[in-house]
Amino acid sequence: MFTDVFKGFERSRAVKGIFGDKTEEVLRNLKVEFVWFGYMGVDNSDGHLMVNGRYLNSGDRTEIYLDVVHELCHVKQWMEGKELFDSNFDYVDRPTEVDAYRYAVLEAKRLGMSEKRILAYLKTEWISPQDLKRLVKNMDVPLIEG
Ligand SMILES: [Zn+2]
């Protein structure tokens, strides 16, 4: 279960901002499945969290925290019946992704991460430099390179 793997998230202001009064209940009932690919994701069939155990053990702690915040946004979207993987949109234009990225980036800024570091965090192997520009524009959060 989520609360066996991730400690203290029920006290995170960002997580409380997602689930409100239901935070503890949602986290207590959230299943975590360890997978051997990628970083993290949400299974669209029942809304559980998938986590790459190797990433969890070797990744940057702050980035893992931000990833969890991002994925918990998807858990909330799934609970609201939203389509998480709407293929009518490119990844960086998909409203569920843009919202999750925006929320995680605002949390990163609250933590005092520099814009440069936030951009480095957002730069993943499946987002081209052009797509990253589009994502930042879609998020409508000021992020200046350099
Ligand atoms: Zn996402």
JSON list of C-alpha atoms and ligand atoms in Angstrom, two decimals:
[
{"chain": "A", "resi": 1, "resn": "MET", "atom": "CA", "xyz": [0.00, 0.00, 0.00]},
{"chain": "A", "resi": 2, "resn": "PHE", "atom": "CA", "xyz": [1.05, 3.60, -0.59]},
{"chain": "A", "resi": 3, "resn": "THR", "atom": "CA", "xyz": [1.50, 4.37, 3.10]},
{"chain": "A", "resi": 4, "resn": "ASP", "atom": "CA", "xyz": [3.87, 1.38, 3.47]},
{"chain": "A", "resi": 5, "resn": "VAL", "atom": "CA", "xyz": [6.13, 2.71, 0.72]},
{"chain": "A", "resi": 6, "resn": "PHE", "atom": "CA", "xyz": [5.86, 6.49, 1.07]},
{"chain": "A", "resi": 7, "resn": "LYS", "atom": "CA", "xyz": [6.08, 8.08, 4.50]},
{"chain": "A", "resi": 8, "resn": "GLY", "atom": "CA", "xyz": [4.73, 11.43, 5.60]},
{"chain": "A", "resi": 9, "resn": "PHE", "atom": "CA", "xyz": [2.89, 12.34, 2.41]},
{"chain": "A", "resi": 10, "resn": "GLU", "atom": "CA", "xyz": [-0.36, 12.77, 4.33]},
{"chain": "A", "resi": 11, "resn": "ARG", "atom": "CA", "xyz": [1.28, 15.81, 5.95]},
{"chain": "A", "resi": 12, "resn": "SER", "atom": "CA", "xyz": [2.40, 17.39, 2.67]},
{"chain": "A", "resi": 13, "resn": "ARG", "atom": "CA", "xyz": [0.53, 20.60, 1.95]},
{"chain": "A", "resi": 14, "resn": "ALA", "atom": "CA", "xyz": [0.61, 19.82, -1.77]},
{"chain": "A", "resi": 15, "resn": "VAL", "atom": "CA", "xyz": [-0.95, 16.38, -1.25]},
{"chain": "A", "resi": 16, "resn": "LYS", "atom": "CA", "xyz": [-3.60, 17.79, 1.10]},
{"chain": "A", "resi": 17, "resn": "GLY", "atom": "CA", "xyz": [-4.30, 20.34, -1.61]},
{"chain": "A", "resi": 18, "resn": "ILE", "atom": "CA", "xyz": [-5.22, 17.49, -3.95]},
{"chain": "A", "resi": 19, "resn": "PHE", "atom": "CA", "xyz": [-7.42, 15.33, -1.72]},
{"chain": "A", "resi": 20, "resn": "GLY", "atom": "CA", "xyz": [-8.45, 17.72, 1.10]},
{"chain": "A", "resi": 21, "resn": "ASP", "atom": "CA", "xyz": [-10.25, 15.96, 3.99]},
{"chain": "A", "resi": 22, "resn": "LYS", "atom": "CA", "xyz": [-9.95, 12.64, 2.16]},
{"chain": "A", "resi": 23, "resn": "THR", "atom": "CA", "xyz": [-6.12, 12.70, 2.05]},
{"chain": "A", "resi": 24, "resn": "GLU", "atom": "CA", "xyz": [-5.46, 10.03, 4.70]},
{"chain": "A", "resi": 25, "resn": "GLU", "atom": "CA", "xyz": [-8.28, 7.82, 3.48]},
{"chain": "A", "resi": 26, "resn": "VAL", "atom": "CA", "xyz": [-7.15, 7.96, -0.15]},
{"chain": "A", "resi": 27, "resn": "LEU", "atom": "CA", "xyz": [-3.47, 7.29, 0.66]},
{"chain": "A", "resi": 28, "resn": "ARG", "atom": "CA", "xyz": [-4.37, 4.44, 3.01]},
{"chain": "A", "resi": 29, "resn": "ASN", "atom": "CA", "xyz": [-6.38, 2.73, 0.28]},
{"chain": "A", "resi": 30, "resn": "LEU", "atom": "CA", "xyz": [-4.01, 3.44, -2.61]},
{"chain": "A", "resi": 31, "resn": "LYS", "atom": "CA", "xyz": [-2.26, 0.36, -3.97]},
{"chain": "A", "resi": 32, "resn": "VAL", "atom": "CA", "xyz": [1.34, 0.55, -5.19]},
{"chain": "A", "resi": 33, "resn": "GLU", "atom": "CA", "xyz": [2.62, -1.91, -7.77]},
{"chain": "A", "resi": 34, "resn": "PHE", "atom": "CA", "xyz": [6.34, -2.22, -8.38]},
{"chain": "A", "resi": 35, "resn": "VAL", "atom": "CA", "xyz": [7.23, -2.31, -12.04]},
{"chain": "A", "resi": 36, "resn": "TRP", "atom": "CA", "xyz": [10.50, -2.63, -13.94]},
{"chain": "A", "resi": 37, "resn": "PHE", "atom": "CA", "xyz": [10.12, 0.17, -16.47]},
{"chain": "A", "resi": 38, "resn": "GLY", "atom": "CA", "xyz": [9.94, 3.94, -16.53]},
{"chain": "A", "resi": 39, "resn": "TYR", "atom": "CA", "xyz": [9.53, 5.99, -13.37]},
{"chain": "A", "resi": 40, "resn": "MET", "atom": "CA", "xyz": [5.98, 6.19, -12.10]},
{"chain": "A", "resi": 41, "resn": "GLY", "atom": "CA", "xyz": [2.48, 6.04, -13.50]},
{"chain": "A", "resi": 42, "resn": "VAL", "atom": "CA", "xyz": [-1.16, 5.46, -12.71]},
{"chain": "A", "resi": 43, "resn": "ASP", "atom": "CA", "xyz": [-2.99, 2.40, -14.02]},
{"chain": "A", "resi": 44, "resn": "ASN", "atom": "CA", "xyz": [-6.07, 3.57, -15.85]},
{"chain": "A", "resi": 45, "resn": "SER", "atom": "CA", "xyz": [-8.06, 0.41, -15.02]},
{"chain": "A", "resi": 46, "resn": "ASP", "atom": "CA", "xyz": [-8.30, 0.89, -11.25]},
{"chain": "A", "resi": 47, "resn": "GLY", "atom": "CA", "xyz": [-6.29, 4.03, -10.49]},
{"chain": "A", "resi": 48, "resn": "HIS", "atom": "CA", "xyz": [-3.40, 2.39, -8.61]},
{"chain": "A", "resi": 49, "resn": "LEU", "atom": "CA", "xyz": [0.12, 3.72, -8.61]},
{"chain": "A", "resi": 50, "resn": "MET", "atom": "CA", "xyz": [2.92, 1.99, -10.51]},
{"chain": "A", "resi": 51, "resn": "VAL", "atom": "CA", "xyz": [6.45, 2.68, -9.36]},
{"chain": "A", "resi": 52, "resn": "ASN", "atom": "CA", "xyz": [9.78, 1.51, -10.71]},
{"chain": "A", "resi": 53, "resn": "GLY", "atom": "CA", "xyz": [11.56, 0.14, -7.62]},
{"chain": "A", "resi": 54, "resn": "ARG", "atom": "CA", "xyz": [14.98, 0.87, -9.06]},
{"chain": "A", "resi": 55, "resn": "TYR", "atom": "CA", "xyz": [14.07, 4.52, -9.62]},
{"chain": "A", "resi": 56, "resn": "LEU", "atom": "CA", "xyz": [12.67, 4.71, -6.11]},
{"chain": "A", "resi": 57, "resn": "ASN", "atom": "CA", "xyz": [15.94, 3.46, -4.65]},
{"chain": "A", "resi": 58, "resn": "SER", "atom": "CA", "xyz": [18.31, 5.49, -6.80]},
{"chain": "A", "resi": 59, "resn": "GLY", "atom": "CA", "xyz": [16.44, 8.62, -7.89]},
{"chain": "A", "resi": 60, "resn": "ASP", "atom": "CA", "xyz": [16.79, 12.14, -6.52]},
{"chain": "A", "resi": 61, "resn": "ARG", "atom": "CA", "xyz": [14.58, 12.46, -3.41]},
{"chain": "A", "resi": 62, "resn": "THR", "atom": "CA", "xyz": [13.08, 15.81, -4.39]},
{"chain": "A", "resi": 63, "resn": "GLU", "atom": "CA", "xyz": [12.31, 14.61, -7.92]},
{"chain": "A", "resi": 64, "resn": "ILE", "atom": "CA", "xyz": [10.68, 11.46, -6.54]},
{"chain": "A", "resi": 65, "resn": "TYR", "atom": "CA", "xyz": [8.57, 13.63, -4.24]},
{"chain": "A", "resi": 66, "resn": "LEU", "atom": "CA", "xyz": [7.50, 15.82, -7.19]},
{"chain": "A", "resi": 67, "resn": "ASP", "atom": "CA", "xyz": [6.76, 12.71, -9.28]},
{"chain": "A", "resi": 68, "resn": "VAL", "atom": "CA", "xyz": [4.52, 11.39, -6.51]},
{"chain": "A", "resi": 69, "resn": "VAL", "atom": "CA", "xyz": [2.70, 14.74, -6.33]},
{"chain": "A", "resi": 70, "resn": "HIS", "atom": "CA", "xyz": [2.27, 14.60, -10.13]},
{"chain": "A", "resi": 71, "resn": "GLU", "atom": "CA", "xyz": [0.95, 11.03, -10.04]},
{"chain": "A", "resi": 72, "resn": "LEU", "atom": "CA", "xyz": [-1.38, 11.75, -7.13]},
{"chain": "A", "resi": 73, "resn": "CYS", "atom": "CA", "xyz": [-2.94, 14.44, -9.33]},
{"chain": "A", "resi": 74, "resn": "HIS", "atom": "CA", "xyz": [-3.66, 11.64, -11.83]},
{"chain": "A", "resi": 75, "resn": "VAL", "atom": "CA", "xyz": [-5.13, 9.48, -9.04]},
{"chain": "A", "resi": 76, "resn": "LYS", "atom": "CA", "xyz": [-7.52, 12.35, -8.23]},
{"chain": "A", "resi": 77, "resn": "GLN", "atom": "CA", "xyz": [-8.35, 12.80, -11.93]},
{"chain": "A", "resi": 78, "resn": "TRP", "atom": "CA", "xyz": [-9.02, 9.08, -12.19]},
{"chain": "A", "resi": 79, "resn": "MET", "atom": "CA", "xyz": [-11.33, 9.26, -9.14]},
{"chain": "A", "resi": 80, "resn": "GLU", "atom": "CA", "xyz": [-13.19, 12.07, -10.91]},
{"chain": "A", "resi": 81, "resn": "GLY", "atom": "CA", "xyz": [-13.70, 9.82, -13.92]},
{"chain": "A", "resi": 82, "resn": "LYS", "atom": "CA", "xyz": [-11.36, 11.75, -16.21]},
{"chain": "A", "resi": 83, "resn": "GLU", "atom": "CA", "xyz": [-9.72, 10.09, -19.18]},
{"chain": "A", "resi": 84, "resn": "LEU", "atom": "CA", "xyz": [-6.03, 9.93, -18.21]},
{"chain": "A", "resi": 85, "resn": "PHE", "atom": "CA", "xyz": [-4.62, 8.88, -21.56]},
{"chain": "A", "resi": 86, "resn": "ASP", "atom": "CA", "xyz": [-6.80, 10.74, -24.04]},
{"chain": "A", "resi": 87, "resn": "SER", "atom": "CA", "xyz": [-5.03, 10.00, -27.32]},
{"chain": "A", "resi": 88, "resn": "ASN", "atom": "CA", "xyz": [-6.77, 12.92, -29.03]},
{"chain": "A", "resi": 89, "resn": "PHE", "atom": "CA", "xyz": [-4.04, 15.02, -27.44]},
{"chain": "A", "resi": 90, "resn": "ASP", "atom": "CA", "xyz": [-0.27, 14.89, -27.68]},
{"chain": "A", "resi": 91, "resn": "TYR", "atom": "CA", "xyz": [1.32, 14.16, -24.31]},
{"chain": "A", "resi": 92, "resn": "VAL", "atom": "CA", "xyz": [2.37, 17.78, -23.66]},
{"chain": "A", "resi": 93, "resn": "ASP", "atom": "CA", "xyz": [-1.07, 19.14, -24.67]},
{"chain": "A", "resi": 94, "resn": "ARG", "atom": "CA", "xyz": [-3.18, 16.62, -22.74]},
{"chain": "A", "resi": 95, "resn": "PRO", "atom": "CA", "xyz": [-5.18, 18.52, -20.08]},
{"chain": "A", "resi": 96, "resn": "THR", "atom": "CA", "xyz": [-4.63, 15.82, -17.42]},
{"chain": "A", "resi": 97, "resn": "GLU", "atom": "CA", "xyz": [-0.83, 16.00, -17.96]},
{"chain": "A", "resi": 98, "resn": "VAL", "atom": "CA", "xyz": [-0.69, 19.79, -18.13]},
{"chain": "A", "resi": 99, "resn": "ASP", "atom": "CA", "xyz": [-2.62, 20.04, -14.84]},
{"chain": "A", "resi": 100, "resn": "ALA", "atom": "CA", "xyz": [-0.43, 17.46, -13.10]},
{"chain": "A", "resi": 101, "resn": "TYR", "atom": "CA", "xyz": [2.78, 19.10, -14.35]},
{"chain": "A", "resi": 102, "resn": "ARG", "atom": "CA", "xyz": [1.56, 22.56, -13.35]},
{"chain": "A", "resi": 103, "resn": "TYR", "atom": "CA", "xyz": [0.72, 21.40, -9.83]},
{"chain": "A", "resi": 104, "resn": "ALA", "atom": "CA", "xyz": [4.11, 19.68, -9.38]},
{"chain": "A", "resi": 105, "resn": "VAL", "atom": "CA", "xyz": [5.98, 22.71, -10.75]},
{"chain": "A", "resi": 106, "resn": "LEU", "atom": "CA", "xyz": [4.16, 25.08, -8.39]},
{"chain": "A", "resi": 107, "resn": "GLU", "atom": "CA", "xyz": [5.17, 22.79, -5.53]},
{"chain": "A", "resi": 108, "resn": "ALA", "atom": "CA", "xyz": [8.78, 22.78, -6.80]},
{"chain": "A", "resi": 109, "resn": "LYS", "atom": "CA", "xyz": [8.74, 26.59, -6.79]},
{"chain": "A", "resi": 110, "resn": "ARG", "atom": "CA", "xyz": [7.30, 26.59, -3.27]},
{"chain": "A", "resi": 111, "resn": "LEU", "atom": "CA", "xyz": [10.20, 24.34, -2.23]},
{"chain": "A", "resi": 112, "resn": "GLY", "atom": "CA", "xyz": [12.58, 26.96, -3.60]},
{"chain": "A", "resi": 113, "resn": "MET", "atom": "CA", "xyz": [13.87, 25.03, -6.61]},
{"chain": "A", "resi": 114, "resn": "SER", "atom": "CA", "xyz": [15.42, 27.30, -9.23]},
{"chain": "A", "resi": 115, "resn": "GLU", "atom": "CA", "xyz": [13.71, 27.60, -12.59]},
{"chain": "A", "resi": 116, "resn": "LYS", "atom": "CA", "xyz": [16.78, 26.07, -14.20]},
{"chain": "A", "resi": 117, "resn": "ARG", "atom": "CA", "xyz": [16.56, 23.02, -11.94]},
{"chain": "A", "resi": 118, "resn": "ILE", "atom": "CA", "xyz": [12.81, 22.71, -12.54]},
{"chain": "A", "resi": 119, "resn": "LEU", "atom": "CA", "xyz": [13.40, 22.73, -16.30]},
{"chain": "A", "resi": 120, "resn": "ALA", "atom": "CA", "xyz": [16.09, 20.08, -15.89]},
{"chain": "A", "resi": 121, "resn": "TYR", "atom": "CA", "xyz": [13.59, 17.99, -13.92]},
{"chain": "A", "resi": 122, "resn": "LEU", "atom": "CA", "xyz": [10.99, 18.37, -16.68]},
{"chain": "A", "resi": 123, "resn": "LYS", "atom": "CA", "xyz": [13.48, 17.38, -19.39]},
{"chain": "A", "resi": 124, "resn": "THR", "atom": "CA", "xyz": [12.85, 13.66, -19.76]},
{"chain": "A", "resi": 125, "resn": "GLU", "atom": "CA", "xyz": [13.83, 11.34, -22.57]},
{"chain": "A", "resi": 126, "resn": "TRP", "atom": "CA", "xyz": [10.32, 11.27, -24.02]},
{"chain": "A", "resi": 127, "resn": "ILE", "atom": "CA", "xyz": [9.92, 15.07, -24.24]},
{"chain": "A", "resi": 128, "resn": "SER", "atom": "CA", "xyz": [11.76, 16.81, -27.05]},
{"chain": "A", "resi": 129, "resn": "PRO", "atom": "CA", "xyz": [13.06, 20.38, -26.50]},
{"chain": "A", "resi": 130, "resn": "GLN", "atom": "CA", "xyz": [10.20, 21.74, -28.66]},
{"chain": "A", "resi": 131, "resn": "ASP", "atom": "CA", "xyz": [7.63, 19.73, -26.70]},
{"chain": "A", "resi": 132, "resn": "LEU", "atom": "CA", "xyz": [9.10, 20.98, -23.43]},
{"chain": "A", "resi": 133, "resn": "LYS", "atom": "CA", "xyz": [8.60, 24.57, -24.64]},
{"chain": "A", "resi": 134, "resn": "ARG", "atom": "CA", "xyz": [4.97, 23.69, -25.46]},
{"chain": "A", "resi": 135, "resn": "LEU", "atom": "CA", "xyz": [4.44, 22.07, -22.08]},
{"chain": "A", "resi": 136, "resn": "VAL", "atom": "CA", "xyz": [5.80, 25.12, -20.26]},
{"chain": "A", "resi": 137, "resn": "LYS", "atom": "CA", "xyz": [3.59, 27.38, -22.37]},
{"chain": "A", "resi": 138, "resn": "ASN", "atom": "CA", "xyz": [0.56, 25.16, -21.68]},
{"chain": "A", "resi": 139, "resn": "MET", "atom": "CA", "xyz": [1.25, 25.14, -17.93]},
{"chain": "A", "resi": 140, "resn": "ASP", "atom": "CA", "xyz": [1.26, 28.93, -17.98]},
{"chain": "A", "resi": 141, "resn": "VAL", "atom": "CA", "xyz": [3.83, 29.00, -15.18]},
{"chain": "A", "resi": 142, "resn": "PRO", "atom": "CA", "xyz": [6.79, 31.34, -15.70]},
{"chain": "A", "resi": 143, "resn": "LEU", "atom": "CA", "xyz": [9.96, 29.28, -16.25]},
{"chain": "A", "resi": 144, "resn": "ILE", "atom": "CA", "xyz": [12.95, 30.99, -17.77]},
{"chain": "A", "resi": 145, "resn": "GLU", "atom": "CA", "xyz": [15.85, 28.98, -19.04]},
{"chain": "A", "resi": 146, "resn": "GLY", "atom": "CA", "xyz": [19.35, 29.89, -17.90]},
{"chain": "B", "resi": 1, "resn": "ZN", "atom": "ZN", "xyz": [1.46, 12.43, -15.88]}
]
